[in-house]
Short mmCIF file of C-alpha atoms in Angstrom, two decimals:
data_model
loop_
_atom_site.label_atom_id
_atom_site.label_comp_id
_atom_site.label_asym_id
_atom_site.label_seq_id
_atom_site.Cartn_x
_atom_site.Cartn_y
_atom_site.Cartn_z
CA MET W 126 48.47 114.03 141.24
CA THR W 127 49.61 110.87 143.02
CA ARG W 128 48.55 108.71 140.06
CA ARG W 129 50.33 111.01 137.60
CA LEU W 130 53.52 110.93 139.68
CA LEU W 131 53.33 107.11 139.94
CA ALA W 132 52.87 106.84 136.18
CA MET W 133 55.89 109.06 135.57
CA ILE W 134 58.06 106.98 137.91
CA LEU W 135 56.91 103.75 136.25
CA ALA W 136 57.64 105.16 132.81
CA GLY W 137 61.12 106.18 133.96
CA VAL W 138 61.80 102.66 135.26
CA LEU W 139 60.69 101.14 131.93
CA VAL W 140 62.90 103.54 129.95
CA ALA W 141 65.90 102.74 132.17
CA ALA W 142 65.29 99.01 131.77
CA SER W 143 64.96 99.41 128.03
CA ALA W 144 68.23 101.38 127.92
CA GLY W 145 69.94 98.62 129.88
CA MET W 146 68.74 96.04 127.37
CA ALA W 147 69.97 98.17 124.48
CA ALA W 148 73.41 98.50 126.06
CA ALA W 149 73.66 94.72 126.37
CA ALA W 150 72.60 94.33 122.74
CA ASP W 151 75.42 96.65 121.67
CA LYS W 152 78.20 94.42 122.98
CA ILE W 153 80.89 92.87 120.75
CA ALA W 154 83.68 90.52 121.88
CA LEU W 155 87.30 90.37 120.77
CA VAL W 156 88.92 87.07 121.75
CA ILE W 157 92.61 87.48 120.95
CA SER W 158 95.37 84.87 120.80
CA THR W 159 97.73 86.79 123.11
CA LEU W 160 98.24 90.29 124.42
CA ASN W 161 101.88 89.48 125.14
CA ASN W 162 102.82 90.69 121.66
CA PRO W 163 102.87 94.33 120.46
CA PHE W 164 101.18 93.39 117.19
CA PHE W 165 98.06 92.07 118.91
CA VAL W 166 98.03 94.96 121.38
CA ALA W 167 97.87 97.31 118.39
CA LEU W 168 95.11 95.19 116.83
CA SER W 169 93.14 95.37 120.08
CA ASN W 170 93.62 99.14 120.30
CA GLY W 171 92.32 99.55 116.75
CA ALA W 172 89.22 97.53 117.61
CA LYS W 173 88.63 99.53 120.81
CA ALA W 174 88.85 102.86 119.02
CA LYS W 175 86.40 101.81 116.29
CA ALA W 176 84.00 100.25 118.82
CA LYS W 177 83.93 103.50 120.78
CA GLU W 178 83.32 105.46 117.58
CA LEU W 179 80.39 103.21 116.57
CA GLY W 180 78.90 103.07 120.08
CA TYR W 181 79.67 99.46 120.96
CA ASP W 182 80.87 98.02 124.25
CA LEU W 183 83.91 95.91 123.31
CA VAL W 184 84.84 93.01 125.59
CA VAL W 185 88.48 91.93 125.10
CA LEU W 186 89.67 88.54 126.38
CA ASP W 187 93.22 87.20 126.14
CA SER W 188 93.54 83.49 125.24
CA GLU W 189 97.22 83.45 126.29
CA ASN W 190 98.09 81.24 123.29
CA ASP W 191 96.02 78.41 124.78
CA PRO W 192 93.29 76.82 122.57
CA ALA W 193 91.41 75.56 125.65
CA LYS W 194 91.35 79.06 127.13
CA GLU W 195 90.21 80.41 123.77
CA LEU W 196 87.18 78.11 123.81
CA SER W 197 86.46 79.08 127.42
CA ASN W 198 86.72 82.78 126.53
CA VAL W 199 84.26 82.42 123.66
CA GLU W 200 81.83 80.52 125.88
CA ASP W 201 82.14 83.29 128.50
CA VAL W 202 81.31 86.08 126.05
CA LEU W 203 78.40 84.11 124.61
CA ASP W 204 76.94 84.12 128.13
CA GLN W 205 77.19 87.92 128.00
CA ASN W 206 74.82 88.09 125.00
CA VAL W 207 77.33 89.59 122.60
CA LYS W 208 76.08 90.42 119.11
CA ALA W 209 79.28 89.29 117.35
CA VAL W 210 82.64 87.68 118.14
CA LEU W 211 85.91 88.89 116.64
CA LEU W 212 88.28 85.94 116.90
CA ASN W 213 92.05 86.01 116.46
CA PRO W 214 92.67 82.25 116.66
CA VAL W 215 95.46 80.67 118.68
CA ASP W 216 95.52 77.81 116.19
CA SER W 217 93.79 77.66 112.81
CA ASP W 218 92.75 74.02 113.28
CA THR W 219 91.46 74.07 116.87
CA ALA W 220 89.54 77.36 116.45
CA LYS W 221 86.60 75.53 114.94
CA ALA W 222 85.38 74.41 118.37
CA ALA W 223 84.98 78.01 119.53
CA ILE W 224 83.37 79.06 116.26
CA ARG W 225 80.89 76.18 116.36
CA ALA W 226 79.91 77.19 119.89
CA ALA W 227 79.14 80.71 118.65
CA THR W 228 77.26 79.38 115.61
CA LEU W 229 75.05 77.21 117.85
CA ASN W 230 74.17 80.41 119.71
CA GLN W 231 73.46 82.20 116.40
CA VAL W 232 76.29 84.67 117.03
CA PRO W 233 78.35 85.62 113.95
CA VAL W 234 82.13 85.19 114.09
CA LEU W 235 84.70 87.20 112.17
CA THR W 236 88.34 86.08 112.16
CA LEU W 237 91.18 88.60 112.35
CA ASP W 238 94.77 88.11 111.11
CA ARG W 239 94.55 84.30 111.38
CA SER W 240 91.91 82.19 109.67
CA ALA W 241 90.09 79.11 110.96
CA LYS W 242 89.99 75.79 109.12
CA GLY W 243 86.94 73.63 108.54
CA VAL W 244 84.30 76.19 109.51
CA LYS W 245 82.55 79.12 107.90
CA VAL W 246 82.80 82.63 109.35
CA ALA W 247 81.04 85.87 108.46
CA SER W 248 84.27 87.45 107.22
CA HIS W 249 88.04 87.11 107.48
CA ILE W 250 90.14 90.29 107.77
CA ALA W 251 93.88 89.87 107.29
CA SER W 252 96.97 90.72 105.28
CA ASP W 253 98.08 88.43 102.45
CA ASN W 254 100.75 86.51 104.33
CA VAL W 255 101.97 84.62 101.27
CA ALA W 256 102.51 87.90 99.43
CA GLY W 257 104.32 89.27 102.48
CA GLY W 258 106.63 86.27 102.57
CA VAL W 259 107.39 86.80 98.88
CA LEU W 260 108.23 90.46 99.55
CA ALA W 261 110.68 89.43 102.30
CA GLY W 262 112.25 86.71 100.18
CA ASN W 263 112.67 88.94 97.15
CA LEU W 264 114.30 91.61 99.29
CA ILE W 265 116.83 89.13 100.67
CA VAL W 266 117.58 87.75 97.20
CA GLN W 267 118.17 91.28 95.92
CA GLN W 268 120.42 92.28 98.82
CA LEU W 269 122.50 89.08 98.52
CA LYS W 270 122.64 89.55 94.73
CA GLY W 271 121.18 86.07 94.24
CA SER W 272 123.80 84.12 96.19
CA GLY W 273 124.17 83.21 99.88
CA ASN W 274 123.10 81.09 102.85
CA VAL W 275 119.87 81.98 104.58
CA VAL W 276 117.96 80.70 107.60
CA GLU W 277 114.31 81.05 108.51
CA LEU W 278 112.76 81.57 111.93
CA GLU W 279 109.25 80.19 111.58
CA GLY W 280 106.23 81.33 113.55
CA GLN W 281 103.92 79.32 115.76
CA PRO W 282 103.16 75.92 114.16
CA GLY W 283 99.47 75.44 113.40
CA THR W 284 98.81 79.08 112.50
CA ASP W 285 98.11 80.01 108.91
CA ALA W 286 100.21 83.17 109.34
CA ALA W 287 103.31 81.08 110.06
CA ARG W 288 102.61 78.61 107.27
CA GLU W 289 101.75 81.21 104.62
CA ARG W 290 104.67 83.54 105.38
CA SER W 291 107.03 80.59 105.11
CA GLN W 292 105.36 79.51 101.88
CA GLY W 293 105.82 82.93 100.28
CA PHE W 294 109.40 83.28 101.49
CA ARG W 295 110.43 79.88 100.16
CA GLN W 296 108.67 80.55 96.89
CA ALA W 297 110.76 83.72 96.42
CA ILE W 298 114.15 82.24 97.30
CA ALA W 299 113.49 79.10 95.22
CA ALA W 300 113.60 81.33 92.14
CA ALA W 301 117.26 82.20 92.93
CA SER W 302 119.49 79.16 92.33
CA GLY W 303 122.36 80.72 94.30
CA ILE W 304 120.35 81.09 97.51
CA LYS W 305 120.54 78.13 99.90
CA LEU W 306 118.15 77.66 102.82
CA VAL W 307 120.51 76.04 105.33
CA ALA W 308 118.08 75.83 108.27
CA SER W 309 114.49 76.59 109.25
CA GLN W 310 113.19 76.33 112.82
CA PRO W 311 110.12 77.58 114.71
CA ALA W 312 110.57 80.25 117.36
CA ASN W 313 106.81 80.65 117.95
CA PHE W 314 106.61 84.39 117.22
CA ASP W 315 108.47 85.01 120.51
CA ARG W 316 111.49 87.31 121.03
CA THR W 317 113.22 85.15 123.65
CA GLN W 318 112.75 82.03 121.56
CA GLY W 319 114.05 83.92 118.54
CA LEU W 320 117.22 84.70 120.52
CA ASN W 321 117.67 81.10 121.67
CA VAL W 322 117.01 79.52 118.29
CA MET W 323 119.34 81.98 116.56
CA GLU W 324 122.13 81.26 119.04
CA ASN W 325 121.89 77.57 118.17
CA LEU W 326 121.75 78.26 114.43
CA LEU W 327 124.85 80.44 114.59
CA GLN W 328 126.77 77.61 116.23
CA ALA W 329 125.58 75.06 113.66
CA HIS W 330 125.93 77.38 110.64
CA PRO W 331 128.68 79.99 111.06
CA ASP W 332 128.38 81.11 107.43
CA ILE W 333 124.85 82.59 107.48
CA ASP W 334 124.31 85.62 105.23
CA ALA W 335 120.67 86.47 105.94
CA VAL W 336 117.74 85.65 108.21
CA PHE W 337 114.01 85.84 107.55
CA ALA W 338 111.99 85.95 110.76
CA ALA W 339 108.23 85.53 110.40
CA ASN W 340 107.59 88.36 112.85
CA ASP W 341 109.48 91.30 114.32
CA GLU W 342 109.64 89.81 117.81
CA MET W 343 111.67 86.83 116.56
CA ALA W 344 113.74 89.16 114.35
CA LEU W 345 114.66 91.30 117.37
CA GLY W 346 115.68 88.20 119.32
CA ALA W 347 117.79 87.05 116.37
CA ILE W 348 119.50 90.45 116.16
CA LYS W 349 120.50 90.21 119.82
CA ALA W 350 122.09 86.79 119.23
CA ILE W 351 123.87 88.03 116.08
CA LYS W 352 125.22 91.07 117.90
CA ALA W 353 126.51 88.90 120.78
CA ALA W 354 128.28 86.68 118.26
CA GLN W 355 129.77 89.79 116.60
CA SER W 356 128.43 88.64 113.23
CA LYS W 357 127.14 90.73 110.34
CA ILE W 358 123.96 89.16 109.03
CA LEU W 359 121.07 90.72 107.13
CA VAL W 360 117.80 90.31 109.05
CA VAL W 361 114.30 90.88 107.66
CA GLY W 362 111.25 90.74 109.95
CA PHE W 363 107.48 90.86 109.52
CA ASP W 364 104.65 92.92 111.08
CA GLY W 365 105.99 96.48 111.23
CA THR W 366 105.61 96.78 115.01
CA PRO W 367 106.89 99.96 116.69
CA ASP W 368 109.93 98.08 118.03
CA GLY W 369 110.55 96.58 114.60
CA VAL W 370 110.34 99.92 112.83
CA ALA W 371 112.62 101.51 115.44
CA ALA W 372 115.17 98.73 114.81
CA VAL W 373 114.98 99.42 111.07
CA LYS W 374 115.53 103.12 111.68
CA SER W 375 118.60 102.41 113.83
CA GLY W 376 120.01 100.03 111.22
CA ALA W 377 119.85 96.93 113.46
CA LEU W 378 117.05 95.38 111.38
CA PHE W 379 117.40 95.68 107.61
CA ALA W 380 113.67 95.69 106.89
CA THR W 381 110.25 94.59 108.07
CA VAL W 382 107.20 93.69 106.02
CA ALA W 383 104.64 95.93 107.66
CA GLN W 384 101.10 94.89 108.33
CA GLN W 385 98.55 97.32 109.74
CA PRO W 386 97.31 95.66 112.94
CA THR W 387 95.42 98.75 114.09
CA LEU W 388 93.55 98.80 110.79
CA ILE W 389 92.82 95.05 111.03
CA GLY W 390 91.19 95.61 114.43
CA SER W 391 89.29 98.64 113.22
CA LEU W 392 88.01 96.88 110.11
CA GLY W 393 86.99 93.93 112.26
CA VAL W 394 84.62 96.05 114.34
CA GLU W 395 83.41 97.99 111.30
CA THR W 396 82.60 94.76 109.46
CA ALA W 397 80.95 93.22 112.54
CA ASP W 398 78.71 96.30 112.74
CA LYS W 399 77.55 95.67 109.16
CA VAL W 400 76.92 91.97 109.88
CA ILE W 401 74.90 92.85 112.98
CA LYS W 402 72.79 95.23 110.89
CA GLY W 403 72.10 92.52 108.32
CA GLN W 404 74.29 93.95 105.58
CA THR W 405 76.25 91.77 103.15
CA VAL W 406 80.02 91.79 103.71
CA PRO W 407 82.91 90.23 101.73
CA ALA W 408 84.00 86.77 102.82
CA SER W 409 87.58 88.02 102.86
CA ILE W 410 88.90 91.55 103.36
CA PRO W 411 92.60 92.05 102.51
CA VAL W 412 94.69 94.62 104.37
CA PRO W 413 97.61 96.12 102.38
CA LEU W 414 101.28 95.40 103.17
CA SER W 415 104.39 97.53 102.71
CA VAL W 416 108.15 97.03 103.08
CA VAL W 417 109.77 99.32 105.66
CA THR W 418 113.48 100.08 105.17
CA ARG W 419 115.73 102.92 106.30
CA ALA W 420 115.25 104.45 102.84
CA SER W 421 111.43 104.35 103.15
CA LEU W 422 111.72 105.97 106.59
CA GLY W 423 114.02 108.65 105.23
CA ALA W 424 116.75 107.55 107.63
CA GLY W 425 119.50 107.19 105.05
CA THR W 426 122.26 104.60 105.45
CA PRO W 427 123.40 103.34 108.87
#
């Protein structure tokens, strides 16, 4: 009886140890550029929900828009024996250091929303930022009837999202000879910087007809500056964040090009699961965009 009891206890210990090892093997990391932005909070929430659904333990680390911290975060999660890393890069150029660290540890990396230059990843999940910029530019051209002065609030330099949205926007307005881009300045995807940059632009260019901001946070900052100056300027944002959509509904923001950050996060985990299981996945997975206006929200005219 004593031997049988001892054998049962030993078997229980081995099962518990095995379960502990399995739990560690089911860990995925999300290293995100910043959680001080509603868009990336939504992306993180999408990843968390899908990870829970698929039975993974998701570790989320905030890089606070610092490439050095991003590398440190990736090194930290590699020490935790993660099976895959979902990386939303701070900077498309500097991200390669973190990705190479994961590759040396034979851990697959998938990039979300922003790509990485000079390195290969298992898959890249993002919206078509060039196409989104074109949508915003075309909308402004249509609303101004092909003639007017516009300014651009650019995103964070070094990110492909900022570069590609600007590329698409400029491509669209270049097709309208009556549209003049009078100024373009970075505001780093930040609401306060959007406010400050717009205040300066209004002083330098009092005859602005429209603004394209490469994300909703900068657009909302620009709107605050425009309101303080008692000006009437058409503003189009990008991302489709809850605050952005609310501003469209109220009539403060004319439109936003809506991404689906929750879906990007969800697809990231879903694709990582396939990679972990040895399945073939596309090198690039596009996430659809849409233009949100008061009309599309059924809000009528302001």
